[in-house]
Tab-separated table of C-alpha atoms and ligand atoms in Angstrom:
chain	number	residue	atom	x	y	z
A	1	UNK	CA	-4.615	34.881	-37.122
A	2	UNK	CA	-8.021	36.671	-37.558
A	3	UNK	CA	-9.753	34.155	-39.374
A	4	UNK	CA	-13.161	34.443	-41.207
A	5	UNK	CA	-15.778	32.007	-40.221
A	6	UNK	CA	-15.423	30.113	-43.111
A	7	UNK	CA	-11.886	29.585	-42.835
A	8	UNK	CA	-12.460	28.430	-39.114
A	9	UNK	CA	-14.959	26.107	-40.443
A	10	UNK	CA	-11.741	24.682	-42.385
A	11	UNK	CA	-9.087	25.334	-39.793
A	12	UNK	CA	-11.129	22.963	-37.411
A	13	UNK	CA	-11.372	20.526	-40.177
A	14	UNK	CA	-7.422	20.647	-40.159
A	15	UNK	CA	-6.723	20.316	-36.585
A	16	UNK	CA	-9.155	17.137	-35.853
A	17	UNK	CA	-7.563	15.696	-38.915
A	18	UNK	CA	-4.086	16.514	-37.519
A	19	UNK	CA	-4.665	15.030	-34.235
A	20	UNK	CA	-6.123	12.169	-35.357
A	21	UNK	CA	-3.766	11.189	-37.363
A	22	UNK	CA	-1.018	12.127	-34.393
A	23	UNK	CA	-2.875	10.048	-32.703
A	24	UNK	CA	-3.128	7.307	-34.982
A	25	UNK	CA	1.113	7.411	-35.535
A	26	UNK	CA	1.445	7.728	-31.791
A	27	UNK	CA	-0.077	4.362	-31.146
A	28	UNK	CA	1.397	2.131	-33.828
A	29	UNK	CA	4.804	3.319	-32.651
A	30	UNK	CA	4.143	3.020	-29.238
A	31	UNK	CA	2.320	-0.706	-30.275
A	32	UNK	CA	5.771	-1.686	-32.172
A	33	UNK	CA	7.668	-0.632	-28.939
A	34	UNK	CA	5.677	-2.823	-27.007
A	35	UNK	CA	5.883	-5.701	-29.401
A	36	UNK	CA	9.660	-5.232	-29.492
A	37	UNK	CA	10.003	-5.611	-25.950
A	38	UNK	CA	11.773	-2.011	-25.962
A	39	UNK	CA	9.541	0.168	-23.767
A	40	UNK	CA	10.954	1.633	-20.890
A	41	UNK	CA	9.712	3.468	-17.435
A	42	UNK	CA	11.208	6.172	-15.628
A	43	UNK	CA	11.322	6.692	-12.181
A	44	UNK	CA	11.611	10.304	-11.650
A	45	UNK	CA	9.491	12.530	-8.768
A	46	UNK	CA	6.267	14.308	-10.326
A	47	UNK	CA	3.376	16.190	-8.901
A	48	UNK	CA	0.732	13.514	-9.759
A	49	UNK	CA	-2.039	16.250	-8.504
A	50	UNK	CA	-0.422	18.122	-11.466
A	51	UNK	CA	-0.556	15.763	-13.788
A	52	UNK	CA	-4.470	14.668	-12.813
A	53	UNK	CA	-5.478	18.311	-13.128
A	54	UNK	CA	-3.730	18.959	-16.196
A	55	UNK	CA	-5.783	15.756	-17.812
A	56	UNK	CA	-8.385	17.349	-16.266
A	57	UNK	CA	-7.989	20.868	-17.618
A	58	UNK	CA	-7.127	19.327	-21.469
A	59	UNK	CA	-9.688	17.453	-21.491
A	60	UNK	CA	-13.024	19.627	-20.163
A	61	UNK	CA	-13.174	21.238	-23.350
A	62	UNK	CA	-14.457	18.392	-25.012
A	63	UNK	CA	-16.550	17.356	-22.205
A	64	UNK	CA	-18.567	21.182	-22.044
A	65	UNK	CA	-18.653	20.579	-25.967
A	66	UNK	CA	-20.995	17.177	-25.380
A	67	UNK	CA	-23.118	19.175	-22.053
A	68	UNK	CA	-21.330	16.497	-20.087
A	69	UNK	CA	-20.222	17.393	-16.091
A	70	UNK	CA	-16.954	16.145	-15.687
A	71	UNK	CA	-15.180	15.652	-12.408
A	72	UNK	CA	-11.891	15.297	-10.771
A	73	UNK	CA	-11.821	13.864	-7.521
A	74	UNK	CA	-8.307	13.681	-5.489
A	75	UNK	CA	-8.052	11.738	-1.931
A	76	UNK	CA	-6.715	14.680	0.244
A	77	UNK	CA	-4.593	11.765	1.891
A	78	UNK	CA	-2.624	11.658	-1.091
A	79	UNK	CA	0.647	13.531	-1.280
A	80	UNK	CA	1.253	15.549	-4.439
A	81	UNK	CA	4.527	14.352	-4.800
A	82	UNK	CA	5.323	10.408	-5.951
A	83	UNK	CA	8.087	8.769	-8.174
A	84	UNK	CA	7.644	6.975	-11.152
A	85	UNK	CA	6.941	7.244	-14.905
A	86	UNK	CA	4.307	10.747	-15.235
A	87	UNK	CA	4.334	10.514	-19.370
A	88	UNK	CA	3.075	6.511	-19.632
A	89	UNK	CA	0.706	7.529	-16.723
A	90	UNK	CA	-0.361	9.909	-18.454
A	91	UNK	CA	-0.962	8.141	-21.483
A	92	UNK	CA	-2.684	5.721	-19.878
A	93	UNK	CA	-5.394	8.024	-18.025
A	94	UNK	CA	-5.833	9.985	-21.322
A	95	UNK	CA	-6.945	7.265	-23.238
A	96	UNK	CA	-9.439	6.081	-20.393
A	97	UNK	CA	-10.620	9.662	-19.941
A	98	UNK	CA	-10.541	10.614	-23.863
A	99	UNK	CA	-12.729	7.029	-24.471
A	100	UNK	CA	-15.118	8.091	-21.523
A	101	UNK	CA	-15.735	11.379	-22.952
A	102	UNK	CA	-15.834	10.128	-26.419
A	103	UNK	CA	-18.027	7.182	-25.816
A	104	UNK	CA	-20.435	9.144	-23.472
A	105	UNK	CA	-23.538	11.590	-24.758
A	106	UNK	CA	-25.369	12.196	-21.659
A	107	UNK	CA	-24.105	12.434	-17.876
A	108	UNK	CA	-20.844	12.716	-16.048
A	109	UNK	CA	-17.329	11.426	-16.170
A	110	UNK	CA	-15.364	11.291	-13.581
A	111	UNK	CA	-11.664	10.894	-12.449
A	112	UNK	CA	-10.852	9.413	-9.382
A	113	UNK	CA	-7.610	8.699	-7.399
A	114	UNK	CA	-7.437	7.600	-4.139
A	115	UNK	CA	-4.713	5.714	-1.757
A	116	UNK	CA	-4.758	2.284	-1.542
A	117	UNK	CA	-1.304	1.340	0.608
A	118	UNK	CA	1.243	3.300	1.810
A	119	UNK	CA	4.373	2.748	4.159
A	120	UNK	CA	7.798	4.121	4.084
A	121	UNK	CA	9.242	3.653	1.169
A	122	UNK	CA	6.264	3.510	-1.499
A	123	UNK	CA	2.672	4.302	-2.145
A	124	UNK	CA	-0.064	2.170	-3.790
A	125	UNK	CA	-2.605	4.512	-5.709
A	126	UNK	CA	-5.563	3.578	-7.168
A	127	UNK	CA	-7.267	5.422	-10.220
A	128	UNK	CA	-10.486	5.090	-11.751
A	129	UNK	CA	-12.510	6.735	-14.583
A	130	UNK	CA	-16.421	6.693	-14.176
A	131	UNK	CA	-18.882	7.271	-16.849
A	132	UNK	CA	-22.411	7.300	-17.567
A	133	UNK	CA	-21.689	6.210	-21.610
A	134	UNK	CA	-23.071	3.945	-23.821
A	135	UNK	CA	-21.571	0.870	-22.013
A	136	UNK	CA	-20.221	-2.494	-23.530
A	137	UNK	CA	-21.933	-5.530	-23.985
A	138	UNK	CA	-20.477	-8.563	-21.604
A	139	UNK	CA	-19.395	-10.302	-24.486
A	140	UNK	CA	-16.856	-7.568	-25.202
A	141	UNK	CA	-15.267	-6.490	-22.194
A	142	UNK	CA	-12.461	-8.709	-22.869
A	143	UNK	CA	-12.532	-8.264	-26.504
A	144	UNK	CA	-11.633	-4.547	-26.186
A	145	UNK	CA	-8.647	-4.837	-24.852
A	146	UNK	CA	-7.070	-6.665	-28.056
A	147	UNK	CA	-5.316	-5.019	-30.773
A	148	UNK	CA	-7.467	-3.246	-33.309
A	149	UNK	CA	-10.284	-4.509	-31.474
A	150	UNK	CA	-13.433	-2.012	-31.199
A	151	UNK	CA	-16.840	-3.663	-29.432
A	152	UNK	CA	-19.083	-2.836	-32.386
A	153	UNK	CA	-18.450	-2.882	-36.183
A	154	UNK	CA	-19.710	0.744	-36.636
A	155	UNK	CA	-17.423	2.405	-33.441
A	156	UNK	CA	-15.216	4.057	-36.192
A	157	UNK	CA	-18.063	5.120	-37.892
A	158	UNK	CA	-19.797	6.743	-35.207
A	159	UNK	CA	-16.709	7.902	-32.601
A	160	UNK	CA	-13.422	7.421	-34.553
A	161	UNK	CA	-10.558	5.535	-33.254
A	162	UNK	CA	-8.333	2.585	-33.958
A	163	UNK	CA	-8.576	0.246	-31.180
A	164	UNK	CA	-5.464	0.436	-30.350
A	165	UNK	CA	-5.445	2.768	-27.146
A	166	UNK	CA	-7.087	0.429	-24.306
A	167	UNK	CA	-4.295	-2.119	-26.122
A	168	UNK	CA	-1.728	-0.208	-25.652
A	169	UNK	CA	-2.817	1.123	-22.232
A	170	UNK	CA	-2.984	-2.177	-20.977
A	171	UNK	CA	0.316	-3.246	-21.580
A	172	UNK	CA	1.879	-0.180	-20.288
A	173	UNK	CA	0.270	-1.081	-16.661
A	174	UNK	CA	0.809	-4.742	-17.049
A	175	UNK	CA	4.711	-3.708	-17.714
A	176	UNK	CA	4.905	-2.112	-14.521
A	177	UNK	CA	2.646	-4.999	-12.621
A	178	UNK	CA	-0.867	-4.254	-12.398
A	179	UNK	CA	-4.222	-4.804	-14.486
A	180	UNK	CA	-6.588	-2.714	-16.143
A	181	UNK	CA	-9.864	-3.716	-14.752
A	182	UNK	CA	-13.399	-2.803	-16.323
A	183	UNK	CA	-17.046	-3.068	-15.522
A	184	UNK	CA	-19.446	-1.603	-17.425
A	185	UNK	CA	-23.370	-2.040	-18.050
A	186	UNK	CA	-24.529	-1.500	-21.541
A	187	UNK	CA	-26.671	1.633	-22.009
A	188	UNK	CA	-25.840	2.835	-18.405
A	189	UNK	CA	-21.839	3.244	-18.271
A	190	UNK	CA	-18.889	2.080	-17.590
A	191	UNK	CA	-15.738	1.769	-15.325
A	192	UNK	CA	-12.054	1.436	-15.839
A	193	UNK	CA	-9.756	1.105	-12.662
A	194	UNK	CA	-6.377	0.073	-12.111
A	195	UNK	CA	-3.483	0.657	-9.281
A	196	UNK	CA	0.028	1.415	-9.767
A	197	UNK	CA	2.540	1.474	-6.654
A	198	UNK	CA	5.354	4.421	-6.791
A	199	UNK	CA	8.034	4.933	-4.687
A	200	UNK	CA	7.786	7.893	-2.294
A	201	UNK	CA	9.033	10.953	-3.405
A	202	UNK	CA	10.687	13.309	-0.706
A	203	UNK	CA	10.005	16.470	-2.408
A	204	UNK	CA	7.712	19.072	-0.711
A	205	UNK	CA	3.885	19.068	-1.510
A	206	UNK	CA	4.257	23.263	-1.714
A	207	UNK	CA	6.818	23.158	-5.006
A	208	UNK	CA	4.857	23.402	-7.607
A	209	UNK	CA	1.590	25.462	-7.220
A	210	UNK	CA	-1.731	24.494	-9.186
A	211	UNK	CA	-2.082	27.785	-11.452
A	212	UNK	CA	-3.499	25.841	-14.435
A	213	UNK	CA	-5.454	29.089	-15.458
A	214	UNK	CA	-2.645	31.414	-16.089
A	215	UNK	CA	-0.213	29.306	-17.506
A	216	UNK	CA	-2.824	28.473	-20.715
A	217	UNK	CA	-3.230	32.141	-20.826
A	218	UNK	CA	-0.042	32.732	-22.974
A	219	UNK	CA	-1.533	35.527	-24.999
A	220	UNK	CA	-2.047	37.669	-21.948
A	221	UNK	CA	1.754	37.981	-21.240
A	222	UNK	CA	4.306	40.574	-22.476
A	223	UNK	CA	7.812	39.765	-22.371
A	224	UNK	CA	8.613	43.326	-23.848
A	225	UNK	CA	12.398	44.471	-23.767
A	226	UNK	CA	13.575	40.725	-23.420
A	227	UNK	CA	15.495	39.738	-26.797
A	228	UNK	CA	15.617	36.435	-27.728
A	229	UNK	CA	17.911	33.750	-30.248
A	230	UNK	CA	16.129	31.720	-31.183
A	231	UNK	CA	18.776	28.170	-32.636
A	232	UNK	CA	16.465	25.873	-34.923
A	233	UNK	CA	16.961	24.357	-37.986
A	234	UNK	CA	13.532	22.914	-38.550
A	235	UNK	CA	11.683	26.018	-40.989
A	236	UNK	CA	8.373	24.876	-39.388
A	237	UNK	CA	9.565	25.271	-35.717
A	238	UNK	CA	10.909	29.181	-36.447
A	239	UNK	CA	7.922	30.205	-37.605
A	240	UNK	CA	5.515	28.733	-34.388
A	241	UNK	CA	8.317	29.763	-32.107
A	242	UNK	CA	8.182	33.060	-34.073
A	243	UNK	CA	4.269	33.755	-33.674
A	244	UNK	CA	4.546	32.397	-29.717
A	245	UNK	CA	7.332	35.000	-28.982
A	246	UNK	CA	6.096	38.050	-31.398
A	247	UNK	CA	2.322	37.798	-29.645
A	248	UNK	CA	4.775	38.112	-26.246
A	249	UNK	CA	6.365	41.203	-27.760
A	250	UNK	CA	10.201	39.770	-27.699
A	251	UNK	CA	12.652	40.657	-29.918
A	252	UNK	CA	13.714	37.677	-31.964
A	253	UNK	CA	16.632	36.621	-34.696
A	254	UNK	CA	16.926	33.048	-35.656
A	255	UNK	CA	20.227	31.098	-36.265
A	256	UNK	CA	19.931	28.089	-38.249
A	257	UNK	CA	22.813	25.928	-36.412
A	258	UNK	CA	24.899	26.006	-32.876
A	259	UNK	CA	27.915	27.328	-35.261
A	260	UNK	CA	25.751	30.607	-36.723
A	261	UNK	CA	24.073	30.766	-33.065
B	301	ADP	P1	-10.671	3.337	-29.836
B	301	ADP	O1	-11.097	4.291	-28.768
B	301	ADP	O2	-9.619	3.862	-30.754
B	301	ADP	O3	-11.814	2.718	-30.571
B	301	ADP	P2	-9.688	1.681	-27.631
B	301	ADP	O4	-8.751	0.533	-27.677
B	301	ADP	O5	-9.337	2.845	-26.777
B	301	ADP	O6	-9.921	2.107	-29.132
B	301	ADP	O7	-11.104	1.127	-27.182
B	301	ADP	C1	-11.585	-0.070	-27.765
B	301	ADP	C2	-13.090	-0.117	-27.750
B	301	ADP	O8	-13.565	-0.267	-26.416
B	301	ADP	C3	-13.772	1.141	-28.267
B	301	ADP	O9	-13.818	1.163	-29.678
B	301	ADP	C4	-15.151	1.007	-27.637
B	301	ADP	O10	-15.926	0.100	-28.404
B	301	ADP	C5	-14.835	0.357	-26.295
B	301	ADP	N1	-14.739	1.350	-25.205
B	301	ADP	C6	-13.604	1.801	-24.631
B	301	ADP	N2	-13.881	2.672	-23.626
B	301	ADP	C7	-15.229	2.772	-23.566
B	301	ADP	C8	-16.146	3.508	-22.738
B	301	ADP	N3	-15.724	4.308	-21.767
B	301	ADP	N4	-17.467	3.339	-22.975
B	301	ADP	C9	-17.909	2.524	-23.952
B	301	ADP	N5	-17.113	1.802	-24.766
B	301	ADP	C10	-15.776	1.912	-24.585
């Protein structure tokens, strides 16, 4: 809370460290999942124009950090509704968007999904991520796709990274039968595409309303009067659950285990 500049200095320090390194765990569990043959999909209804905005949203901080414009575009044919597997989607477009950004110092990147097939029963929907980057040589754009495989020597140097994401990503839509495409002209930019069909979902377009904005603006809420118990035996998680509901004003005790609770 309250820090001094020089302890945000260090903060920040922390947090890119943190997320790398999240990151970094994140993929070689996810990779040994994939080698083991054990990853899974789940076909459950999500608002995809939810899930594209919320990429969206996460991510435009880092692209107003590098002066880039950064764009979501979102066929109005779509519905908002489909059925399928949001988290590996997810995953998937976050890497493409996150390299984009990452891999881009001038320009725009944009997200773009669009209908490719629909009938009855399921929807075809194709995605793309546009940017105007630093490109990758020809002799590369199958190369990055392999594990640990960067398309220069000095990429970690310069931008960070593993190689493993665009690895990983591509077996998580070849798993559910499609291909990661890529074209890209060095110096100028590149693009990543792919299509994944979902089933239709019969939910209603109006569920879930788009209010990005307010829900990130936690601190603005009181919850005063409302009294809270709070059941967690991890020390780490009561204290962040602590801070989230004392800035909200609710009344909290904690109880270790279901049997104190
Ligand atoms: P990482 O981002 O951790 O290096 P990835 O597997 O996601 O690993 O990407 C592999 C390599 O592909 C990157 O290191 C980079 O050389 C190249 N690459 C991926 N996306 C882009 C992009 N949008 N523009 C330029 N190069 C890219």
């Amino acid at each position: 809370d309250n820090p001094r500049p020089d302890q945000v200095e260090n903060l920040n320090t922390l947090k890119f460290s943190s997320e790398n390194l999240v990151t970094i765990i994140n993929d070689i569990l996810d990779f040994s999942k994939i080698e083991s043959g054990k990853m899974e999909f789940e076909a459950v209804d999500f608002n995809l124009k939810y899930i594209i905005s919320s990429i969206h949203h996460a991510l435009s901080g880092s692209a107003l950090d590098k002066g880039l414009k950064f764009q979501m575009k979102y066929d109005s044919d779509l519905p908002d509704f489909v059925k399928g597997d949001p988290v590996r989607l997810s995953q998937v477009l976050n890497n493409l968007v996150g390299n984009a950004i990452k891999f881009t110092n001038k320009g725009h990147v944009i997200i773009q999904v669009g209908l490719k097939y629909l009938d009855e029963k399921q929807i075809e929907i194709n995605f793309s991520v546009l940017d105007t980057g630093i490109g990758i040589p020809e002799n590369k754009l199958n190369a990055i796709f392999d594990n640990f495989t960067q398309a220069s020597s000095d990429t970690t140097r310069n931008y960070g990274g593993t190689g493993l994401g665009l690895a990983i990503s591509k077996q998580l839509v070849e798993l559910q039968g499609s291909k990661i495409k890529v074209e890209s002209i060095e110096g100028k930019g590149s693009q990543f595409q792919f299509s994944l069909t979902f089933k239709r979902s019969d939910r209603n377009n109006k569920h879930q309303e788009l209010d990005l904005a307010d829900n990130n603006n936690f601190s603005a809420y009181s919850l005063k009067g409302v009294k809270v118990l709070l059941a967690e035996d991890n020390k780490i998680n009561q204290v962040v659950a602590g801070k989230f509901l004392s800035k909200w004003d609710v009344e909290m005790d904690i109880a270790e285990n279901g049997e104190e609770a």
